[in-house]
Short mmCIF file of C-alpha atoms and ligand atoms in Angstrom, two decimals:
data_model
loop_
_atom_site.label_atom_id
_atom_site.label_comp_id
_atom_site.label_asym_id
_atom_site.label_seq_id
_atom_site.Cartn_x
_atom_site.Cartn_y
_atom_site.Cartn_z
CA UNK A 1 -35.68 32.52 -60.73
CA UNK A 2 -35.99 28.86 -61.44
CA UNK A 3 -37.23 27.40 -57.79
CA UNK A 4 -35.30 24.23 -57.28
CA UNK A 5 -36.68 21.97 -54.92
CA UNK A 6 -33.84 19.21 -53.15
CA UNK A 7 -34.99 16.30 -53.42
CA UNK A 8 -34.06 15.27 -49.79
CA UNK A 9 -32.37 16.78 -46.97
CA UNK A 10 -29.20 14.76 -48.03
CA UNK A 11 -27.78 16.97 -51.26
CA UNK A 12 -24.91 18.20 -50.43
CA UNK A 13 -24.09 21.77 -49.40
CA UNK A 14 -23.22 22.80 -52.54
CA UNK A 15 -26.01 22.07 -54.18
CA UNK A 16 -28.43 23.20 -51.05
CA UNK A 17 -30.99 25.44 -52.94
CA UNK A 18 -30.94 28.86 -51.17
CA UNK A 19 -32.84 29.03 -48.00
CA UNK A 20 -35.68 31.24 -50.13
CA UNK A 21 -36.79 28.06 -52.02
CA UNK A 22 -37.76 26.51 -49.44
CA UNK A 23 -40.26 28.91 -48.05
CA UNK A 24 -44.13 28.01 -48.67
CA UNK A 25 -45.82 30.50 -51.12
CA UNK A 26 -47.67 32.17 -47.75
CA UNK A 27 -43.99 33.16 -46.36
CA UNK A 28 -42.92 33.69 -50.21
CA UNK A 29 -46.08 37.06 -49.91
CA UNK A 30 -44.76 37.97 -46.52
CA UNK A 31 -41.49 38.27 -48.02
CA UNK A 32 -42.49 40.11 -50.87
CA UNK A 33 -43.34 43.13 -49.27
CA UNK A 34 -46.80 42.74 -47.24
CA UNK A 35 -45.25 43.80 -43.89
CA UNK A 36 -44.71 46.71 -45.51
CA UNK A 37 -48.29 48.00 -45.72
CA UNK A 38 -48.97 45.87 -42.41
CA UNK A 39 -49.22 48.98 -40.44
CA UNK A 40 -52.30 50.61 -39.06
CA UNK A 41 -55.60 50.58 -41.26
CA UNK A 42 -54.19 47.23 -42.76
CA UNK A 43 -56.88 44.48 -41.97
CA UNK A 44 -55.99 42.60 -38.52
CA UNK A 45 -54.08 39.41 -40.35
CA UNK A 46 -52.02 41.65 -42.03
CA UNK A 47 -50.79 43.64 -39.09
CA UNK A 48 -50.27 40.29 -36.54
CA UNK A 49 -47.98 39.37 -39.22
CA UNK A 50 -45.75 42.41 -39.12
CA UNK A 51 -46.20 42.29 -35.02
CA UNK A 52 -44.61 39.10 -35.26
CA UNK A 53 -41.57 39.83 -37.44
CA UNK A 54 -40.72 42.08 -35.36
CA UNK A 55 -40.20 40.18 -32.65
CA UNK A 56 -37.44 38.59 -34.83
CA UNK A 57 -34.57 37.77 -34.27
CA UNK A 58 -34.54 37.77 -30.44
CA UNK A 59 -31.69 38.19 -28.12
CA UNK A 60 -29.37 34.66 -27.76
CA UNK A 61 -29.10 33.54 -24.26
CA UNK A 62 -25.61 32.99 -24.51
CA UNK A 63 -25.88 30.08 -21.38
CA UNK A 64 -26.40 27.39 -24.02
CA UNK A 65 -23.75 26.59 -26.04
CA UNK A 66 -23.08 23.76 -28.46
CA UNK A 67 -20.59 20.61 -29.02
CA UNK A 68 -21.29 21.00 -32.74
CA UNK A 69 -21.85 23.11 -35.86
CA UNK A 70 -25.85 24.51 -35.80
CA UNK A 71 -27.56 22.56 -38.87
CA UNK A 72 -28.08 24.74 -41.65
CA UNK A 73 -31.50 25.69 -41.79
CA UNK A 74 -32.58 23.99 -45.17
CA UNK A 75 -31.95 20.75 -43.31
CA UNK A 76 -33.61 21.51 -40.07
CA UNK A 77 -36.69 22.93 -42.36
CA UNK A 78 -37.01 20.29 -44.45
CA UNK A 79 -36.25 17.65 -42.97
CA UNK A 80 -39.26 16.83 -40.31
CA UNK A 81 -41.69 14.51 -38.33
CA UNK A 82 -45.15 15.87 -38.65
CA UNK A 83 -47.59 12.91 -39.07
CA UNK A 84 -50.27 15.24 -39.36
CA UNK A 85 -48.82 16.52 -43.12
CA UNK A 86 -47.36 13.31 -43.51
CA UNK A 87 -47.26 10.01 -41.99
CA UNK A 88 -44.09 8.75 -43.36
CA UNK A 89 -41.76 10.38 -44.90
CA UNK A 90 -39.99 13.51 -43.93
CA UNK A 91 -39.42 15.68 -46.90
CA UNK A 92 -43.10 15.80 -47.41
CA UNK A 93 -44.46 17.66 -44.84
CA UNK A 94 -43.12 20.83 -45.81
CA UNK A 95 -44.22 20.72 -49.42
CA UNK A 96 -48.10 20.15 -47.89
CA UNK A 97 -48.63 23.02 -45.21
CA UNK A 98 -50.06 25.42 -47.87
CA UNK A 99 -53.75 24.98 -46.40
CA UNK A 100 -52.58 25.72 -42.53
CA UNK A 101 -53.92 28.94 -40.88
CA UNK A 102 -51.58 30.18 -38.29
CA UNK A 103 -53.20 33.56 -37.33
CA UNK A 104 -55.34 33.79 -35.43
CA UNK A 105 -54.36 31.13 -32.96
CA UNK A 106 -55.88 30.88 -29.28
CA UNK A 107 -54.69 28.61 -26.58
CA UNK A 108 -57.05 26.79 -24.46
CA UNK A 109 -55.81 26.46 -20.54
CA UNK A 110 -58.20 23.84 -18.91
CA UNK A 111 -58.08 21.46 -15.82
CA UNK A 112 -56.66 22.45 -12.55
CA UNK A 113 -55.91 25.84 -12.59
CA UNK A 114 -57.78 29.25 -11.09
CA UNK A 115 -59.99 29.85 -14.15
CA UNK A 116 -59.96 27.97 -16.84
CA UNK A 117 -59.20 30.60 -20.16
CA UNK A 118 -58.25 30.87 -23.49
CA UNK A 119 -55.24 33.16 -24.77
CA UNK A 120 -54.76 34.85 -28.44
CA UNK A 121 -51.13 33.81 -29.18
CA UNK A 122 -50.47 37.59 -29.81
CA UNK A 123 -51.92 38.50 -26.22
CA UNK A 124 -49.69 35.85 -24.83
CA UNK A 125 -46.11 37.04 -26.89
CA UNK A 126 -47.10 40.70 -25.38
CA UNK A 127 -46.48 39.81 -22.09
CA UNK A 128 -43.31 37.27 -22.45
CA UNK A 129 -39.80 38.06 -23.64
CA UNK A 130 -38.21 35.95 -26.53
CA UNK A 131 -34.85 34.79 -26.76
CA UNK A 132 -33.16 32.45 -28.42
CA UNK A 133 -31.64 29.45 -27.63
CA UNK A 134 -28.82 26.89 -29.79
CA UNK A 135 -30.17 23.45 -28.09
CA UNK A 136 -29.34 19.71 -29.39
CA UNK A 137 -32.10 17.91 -30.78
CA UNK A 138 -32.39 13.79 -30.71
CA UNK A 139 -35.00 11.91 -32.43
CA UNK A 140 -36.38 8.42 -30.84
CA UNK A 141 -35.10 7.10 -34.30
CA UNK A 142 -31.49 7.86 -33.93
CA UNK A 143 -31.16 11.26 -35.64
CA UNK A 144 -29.56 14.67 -34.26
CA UNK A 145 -29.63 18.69 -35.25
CA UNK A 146 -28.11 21.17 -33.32
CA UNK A 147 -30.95 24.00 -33.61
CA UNK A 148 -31.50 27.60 -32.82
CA UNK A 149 -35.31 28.01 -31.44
CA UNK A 150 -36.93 31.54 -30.83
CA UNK A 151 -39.54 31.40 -27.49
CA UNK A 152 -39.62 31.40 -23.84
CA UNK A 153 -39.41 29.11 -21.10
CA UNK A 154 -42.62 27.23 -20.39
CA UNK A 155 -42.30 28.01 -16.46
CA UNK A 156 -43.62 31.80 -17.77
CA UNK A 157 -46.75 30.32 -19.10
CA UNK A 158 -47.78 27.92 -16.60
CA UNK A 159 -47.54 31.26 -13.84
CA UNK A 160 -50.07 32.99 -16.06
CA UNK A 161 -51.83 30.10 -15.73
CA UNK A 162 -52.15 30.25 -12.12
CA UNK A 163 -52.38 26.27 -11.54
CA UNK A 164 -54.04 24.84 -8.31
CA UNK A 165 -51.59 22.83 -5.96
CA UNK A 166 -53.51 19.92 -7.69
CA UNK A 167 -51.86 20.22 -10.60
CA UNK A 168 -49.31 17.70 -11.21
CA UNK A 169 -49.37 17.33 -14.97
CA UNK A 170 -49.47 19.35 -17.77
CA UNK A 171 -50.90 17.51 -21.24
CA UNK A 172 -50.76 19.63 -24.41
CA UNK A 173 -53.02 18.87 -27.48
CA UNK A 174 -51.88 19.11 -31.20
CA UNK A 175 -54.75 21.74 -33.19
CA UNK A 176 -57.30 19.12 -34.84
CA UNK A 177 -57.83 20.12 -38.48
CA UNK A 178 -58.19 17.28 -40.72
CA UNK A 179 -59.11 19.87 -43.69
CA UNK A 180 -55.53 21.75 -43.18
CA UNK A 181 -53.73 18.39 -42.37
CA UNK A 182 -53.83 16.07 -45.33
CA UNK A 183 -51.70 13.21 -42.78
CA UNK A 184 -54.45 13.23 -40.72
CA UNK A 185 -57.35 11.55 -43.03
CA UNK A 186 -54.68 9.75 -44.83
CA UNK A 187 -53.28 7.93 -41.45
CA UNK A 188 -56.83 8.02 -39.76
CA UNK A 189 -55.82 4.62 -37.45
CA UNK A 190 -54.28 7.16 -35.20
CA UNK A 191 -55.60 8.89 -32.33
CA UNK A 192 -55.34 12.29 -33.51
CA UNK A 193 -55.24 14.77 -32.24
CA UNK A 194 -51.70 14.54 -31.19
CA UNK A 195 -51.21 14.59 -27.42
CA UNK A 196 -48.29 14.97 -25.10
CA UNK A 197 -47.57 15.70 -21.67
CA UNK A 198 -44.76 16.55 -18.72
CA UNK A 199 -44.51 15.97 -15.28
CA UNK A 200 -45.13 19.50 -13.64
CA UNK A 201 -41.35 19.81 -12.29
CA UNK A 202 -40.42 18.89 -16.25
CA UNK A 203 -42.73 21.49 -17.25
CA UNK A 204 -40.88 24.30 -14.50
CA UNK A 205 -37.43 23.36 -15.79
CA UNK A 206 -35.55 25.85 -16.84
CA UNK A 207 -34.72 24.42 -20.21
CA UNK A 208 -38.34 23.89 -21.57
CA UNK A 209 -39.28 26.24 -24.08
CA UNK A 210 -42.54 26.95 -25.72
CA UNK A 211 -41.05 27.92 -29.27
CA UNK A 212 -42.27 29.84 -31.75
CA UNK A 213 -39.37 30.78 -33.81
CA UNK A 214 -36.22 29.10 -35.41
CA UNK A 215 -33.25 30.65 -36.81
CA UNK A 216 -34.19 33.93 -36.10
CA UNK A 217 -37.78 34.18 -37.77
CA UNK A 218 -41.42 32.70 -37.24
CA UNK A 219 -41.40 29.27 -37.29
CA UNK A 220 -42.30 27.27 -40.30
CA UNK A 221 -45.38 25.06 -40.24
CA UNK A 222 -43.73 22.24 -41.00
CA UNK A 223 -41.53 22.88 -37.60
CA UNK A 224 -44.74 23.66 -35.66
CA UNK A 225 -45.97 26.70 -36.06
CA UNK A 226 -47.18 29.04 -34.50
CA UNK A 227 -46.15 27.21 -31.23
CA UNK A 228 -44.78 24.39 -29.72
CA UNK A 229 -42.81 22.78 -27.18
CA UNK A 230 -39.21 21.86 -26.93
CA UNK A 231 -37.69 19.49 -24.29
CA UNK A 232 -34.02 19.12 -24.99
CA UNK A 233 -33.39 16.13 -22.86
CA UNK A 234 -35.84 14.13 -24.19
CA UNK A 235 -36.57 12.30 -27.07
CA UNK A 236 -38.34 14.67 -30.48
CA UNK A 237 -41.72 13.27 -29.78
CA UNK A 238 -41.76 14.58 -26.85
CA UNK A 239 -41.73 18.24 -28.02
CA UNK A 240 -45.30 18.75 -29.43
CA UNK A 241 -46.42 21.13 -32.07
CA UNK A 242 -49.06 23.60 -33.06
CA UNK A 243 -50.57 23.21 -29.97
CA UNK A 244 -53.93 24.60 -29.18
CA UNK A 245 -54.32 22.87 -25.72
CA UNK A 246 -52.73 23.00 -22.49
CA UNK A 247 -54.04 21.07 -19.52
CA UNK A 248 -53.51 21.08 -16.43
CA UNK A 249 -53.93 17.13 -14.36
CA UNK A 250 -53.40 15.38 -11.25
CA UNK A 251 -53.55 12.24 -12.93
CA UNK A 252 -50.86 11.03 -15.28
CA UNK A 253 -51.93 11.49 -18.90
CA UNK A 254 -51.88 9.34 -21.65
CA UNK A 255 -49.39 10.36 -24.51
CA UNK A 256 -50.03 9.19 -27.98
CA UNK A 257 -46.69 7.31 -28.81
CA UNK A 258 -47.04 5.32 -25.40
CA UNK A 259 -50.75 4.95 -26.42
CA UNK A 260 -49.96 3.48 -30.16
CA UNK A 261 -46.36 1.81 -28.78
CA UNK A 262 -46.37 1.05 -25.02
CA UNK A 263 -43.54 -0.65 -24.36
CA UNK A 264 -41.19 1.21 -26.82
CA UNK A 265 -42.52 5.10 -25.72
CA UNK A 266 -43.16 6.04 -21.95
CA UNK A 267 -44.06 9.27 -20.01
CA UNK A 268 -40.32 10.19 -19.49
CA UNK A 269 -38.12 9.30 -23.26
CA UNK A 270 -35.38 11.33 -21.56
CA UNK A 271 -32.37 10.72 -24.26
CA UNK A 272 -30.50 7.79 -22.45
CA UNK A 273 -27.08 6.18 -24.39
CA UNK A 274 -27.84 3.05 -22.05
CA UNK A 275 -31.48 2.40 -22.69
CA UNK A 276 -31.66 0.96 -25.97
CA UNK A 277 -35.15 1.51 -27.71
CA UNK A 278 -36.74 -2.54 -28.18
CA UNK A 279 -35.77 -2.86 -31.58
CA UNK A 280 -32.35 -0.27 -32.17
CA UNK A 281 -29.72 0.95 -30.02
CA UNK A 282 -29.61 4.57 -28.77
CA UNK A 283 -25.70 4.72 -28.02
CA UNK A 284 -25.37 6.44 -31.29
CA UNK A 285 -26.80 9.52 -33.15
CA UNK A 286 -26.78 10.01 -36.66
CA UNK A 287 -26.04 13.83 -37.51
CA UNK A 288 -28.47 15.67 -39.96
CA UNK A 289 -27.64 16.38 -42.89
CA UNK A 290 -24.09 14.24 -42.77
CA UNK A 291 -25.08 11.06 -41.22
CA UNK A 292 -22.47 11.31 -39.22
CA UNK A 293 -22.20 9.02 -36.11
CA UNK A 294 -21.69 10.79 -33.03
CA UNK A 295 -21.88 8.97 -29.17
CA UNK A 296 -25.10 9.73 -27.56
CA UNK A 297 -25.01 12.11 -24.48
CA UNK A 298 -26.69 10.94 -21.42
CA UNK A 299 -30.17 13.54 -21.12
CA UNK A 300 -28.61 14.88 -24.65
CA UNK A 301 -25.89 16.81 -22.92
CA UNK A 302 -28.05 18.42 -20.58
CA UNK A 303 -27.69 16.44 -17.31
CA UNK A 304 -26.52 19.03 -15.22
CA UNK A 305 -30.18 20.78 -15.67
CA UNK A 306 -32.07 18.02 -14.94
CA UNK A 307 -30.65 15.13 -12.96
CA UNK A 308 -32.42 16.15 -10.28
CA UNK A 309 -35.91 15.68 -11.86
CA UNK A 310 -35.08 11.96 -11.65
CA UNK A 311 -32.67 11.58 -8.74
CA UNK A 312 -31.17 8.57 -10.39
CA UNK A 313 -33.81 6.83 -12.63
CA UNK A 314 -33.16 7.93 -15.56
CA UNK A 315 -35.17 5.63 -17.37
CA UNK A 316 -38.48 6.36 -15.66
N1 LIG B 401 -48.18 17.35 -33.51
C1 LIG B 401 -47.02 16.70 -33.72
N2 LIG B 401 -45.94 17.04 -32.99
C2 LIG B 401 -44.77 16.38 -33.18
C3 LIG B 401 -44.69 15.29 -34.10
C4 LIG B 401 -45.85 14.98 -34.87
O1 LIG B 401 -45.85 14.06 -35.71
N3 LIG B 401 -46.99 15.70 -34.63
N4 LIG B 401 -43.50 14.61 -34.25
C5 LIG B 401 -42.57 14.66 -33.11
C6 LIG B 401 -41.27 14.07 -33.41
S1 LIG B 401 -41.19 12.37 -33.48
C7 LIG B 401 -40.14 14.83 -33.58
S2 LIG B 401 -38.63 14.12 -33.77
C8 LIG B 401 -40.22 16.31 -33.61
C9 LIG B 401 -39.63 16.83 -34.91
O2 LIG B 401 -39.54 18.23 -34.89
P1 LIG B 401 -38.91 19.00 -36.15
O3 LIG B 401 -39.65 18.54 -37.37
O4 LIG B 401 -39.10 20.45 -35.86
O5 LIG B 401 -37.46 18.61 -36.21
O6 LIG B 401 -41.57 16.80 -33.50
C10 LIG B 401 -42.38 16.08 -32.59
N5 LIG B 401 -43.67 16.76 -32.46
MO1 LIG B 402 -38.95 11.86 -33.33
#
């Protein structure tokens, strides 16, 4: 089969190349027929692989629904932010992830909390139930998807976590791999790795997911894999990926964007129609892959889950 590669996420539908094209080679051998000897005997990278697919496609929690179509998943795949593939533009990421190992990934829990530990990712999606979720998705730069993640909320982690009263922060770390990462040399003037952070009662919320699925399979690299966070009611950057740190503070933490930007990115980016960013408005979205404009919702639709976090100050 000839493998067509779009050129950008704006082709039209017709012309979309079929969602196996754009799957990196390692998905490409997964897909060919490796879970099927995955079983027992088969070496231990082979089997976490078919552990995982199974896990896919998890039930929908049918208590979020959508104002809009779900964005096919060539867009939503290949169209990304991931400065650590690619500083700039946002069909390259995808096309660069060959090098990145996913398996075997551990999470590091540090700060306040019990014991400080580290978690396999398998261990961890052993003893949590996926499901999946349609939320809306808003970039800081004006763009929208409607997406369908796979994971569980965040509030199950941080109990296995067992966090000291203390603990009024959580700050998650990107993985630092420079030698999987070809953004990461290439844009060395920032302060890699890529950090993030909540307010604990953010962190609680109902809504926030650690992800590590999307349309009903593993997540792509490209998309974060093998696990990341999503925060509907907040701005994109707000949702980091591949993370291989979680720690727990009673200080506020820096966050990279406010560190590189601070007047234009601050702890709380919840989506606001009313707030415009320094240099654009944010009353309008732009809808992947149409472009077309849609008003912006105040917290991205999702006010009535977390108005209270803010009891009236939005733009904190
Ligand atoms: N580690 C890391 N996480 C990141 C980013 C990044 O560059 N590096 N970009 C953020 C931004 S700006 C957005 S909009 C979303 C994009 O997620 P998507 O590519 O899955 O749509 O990821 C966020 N998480
Ligand atoms: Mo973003």
């Amino acid at each position: 089969m000839l493998i067509k590669v779009p050129k950008g996420w704006e082709i039209p539908e017709r012309e979309a190349a079929p969602e196996s094209c754009w799957h990196n080679r390692r998905e490409l051998l997964r897909a060919a027929g490796f879970a099927g000897i995955g079983g027992l005997g088969a070496p231990a990278w082979m089997r976490a692989a078919t552990e995982s697919k199974s896990l896919y496609p998890a039930k929908r929690n049918p208590e979020y629904t959508l104002d809009r179509p779900v964005t096919e998943e060539w867009a939503a795949t290949g169209y990304n932010n991931y400065y650590e593939f690619h500083p700039t533009s946002k069909e390259a990421p995808r096309t660069r992830v060959g090098k990145f190992k996913t398996s075997p990934w551990k999470i590091d829990v540090r700060g306040h909390v019990a014991k400080s530990f580290s978690i396999d990712l398998e261990e961890l999606l052993r003893k949590v139930t996926l499901e999946e979720r349609l939320y809306r998705f808003r970039c800081v730069e004006a763009w929208s998807m409607a997406v369908p993640w796979t994971g569980f909320p965040l509030a199950e982690f941080i109990k296995l976590c067992d966090p000291k009263p203390s603990a009024k922060f959580l700050r998650f770390e990107t993985v630092n791999r420079p030698d999987e990462m070809p953004g990461m040399r290439e844009a060395n003037w920032y302060p890699w790795p890529y950090f993030e952070a909540l307010r604990m009662d953010e962190a609680m919320n109902p809504l926030t997911l650690l992800v590590t699925g999307i349309y009903g399979k593993p997540l792509p690299v490209q998309n974060g894999a093998p696990i990341r966070i999503i925060t509907p009611w907040k701005y994109g950057y707000k949702s980091p990926k591949s993370i291989a740190k979680v720690e727990f503070t009673e200080k506020q933490p820096e966050t990279f964007w406010h560190k590189l930007q601070p007047l234009e990115y601050g702890l709380y980016s919840n989506v606001n129609p009313q707030k415009p960013h320094p240099r654009w408005s944010q009353a309008y979205e732009k809808v992947i892959p149409t472009m077309e404009r849609r008003p912006t919702l105040m917290y991205n639709g999702y006010e009535q889950f977390v108005a209270g976090l803010y009891k009236g100050d939005p733009d904190r």
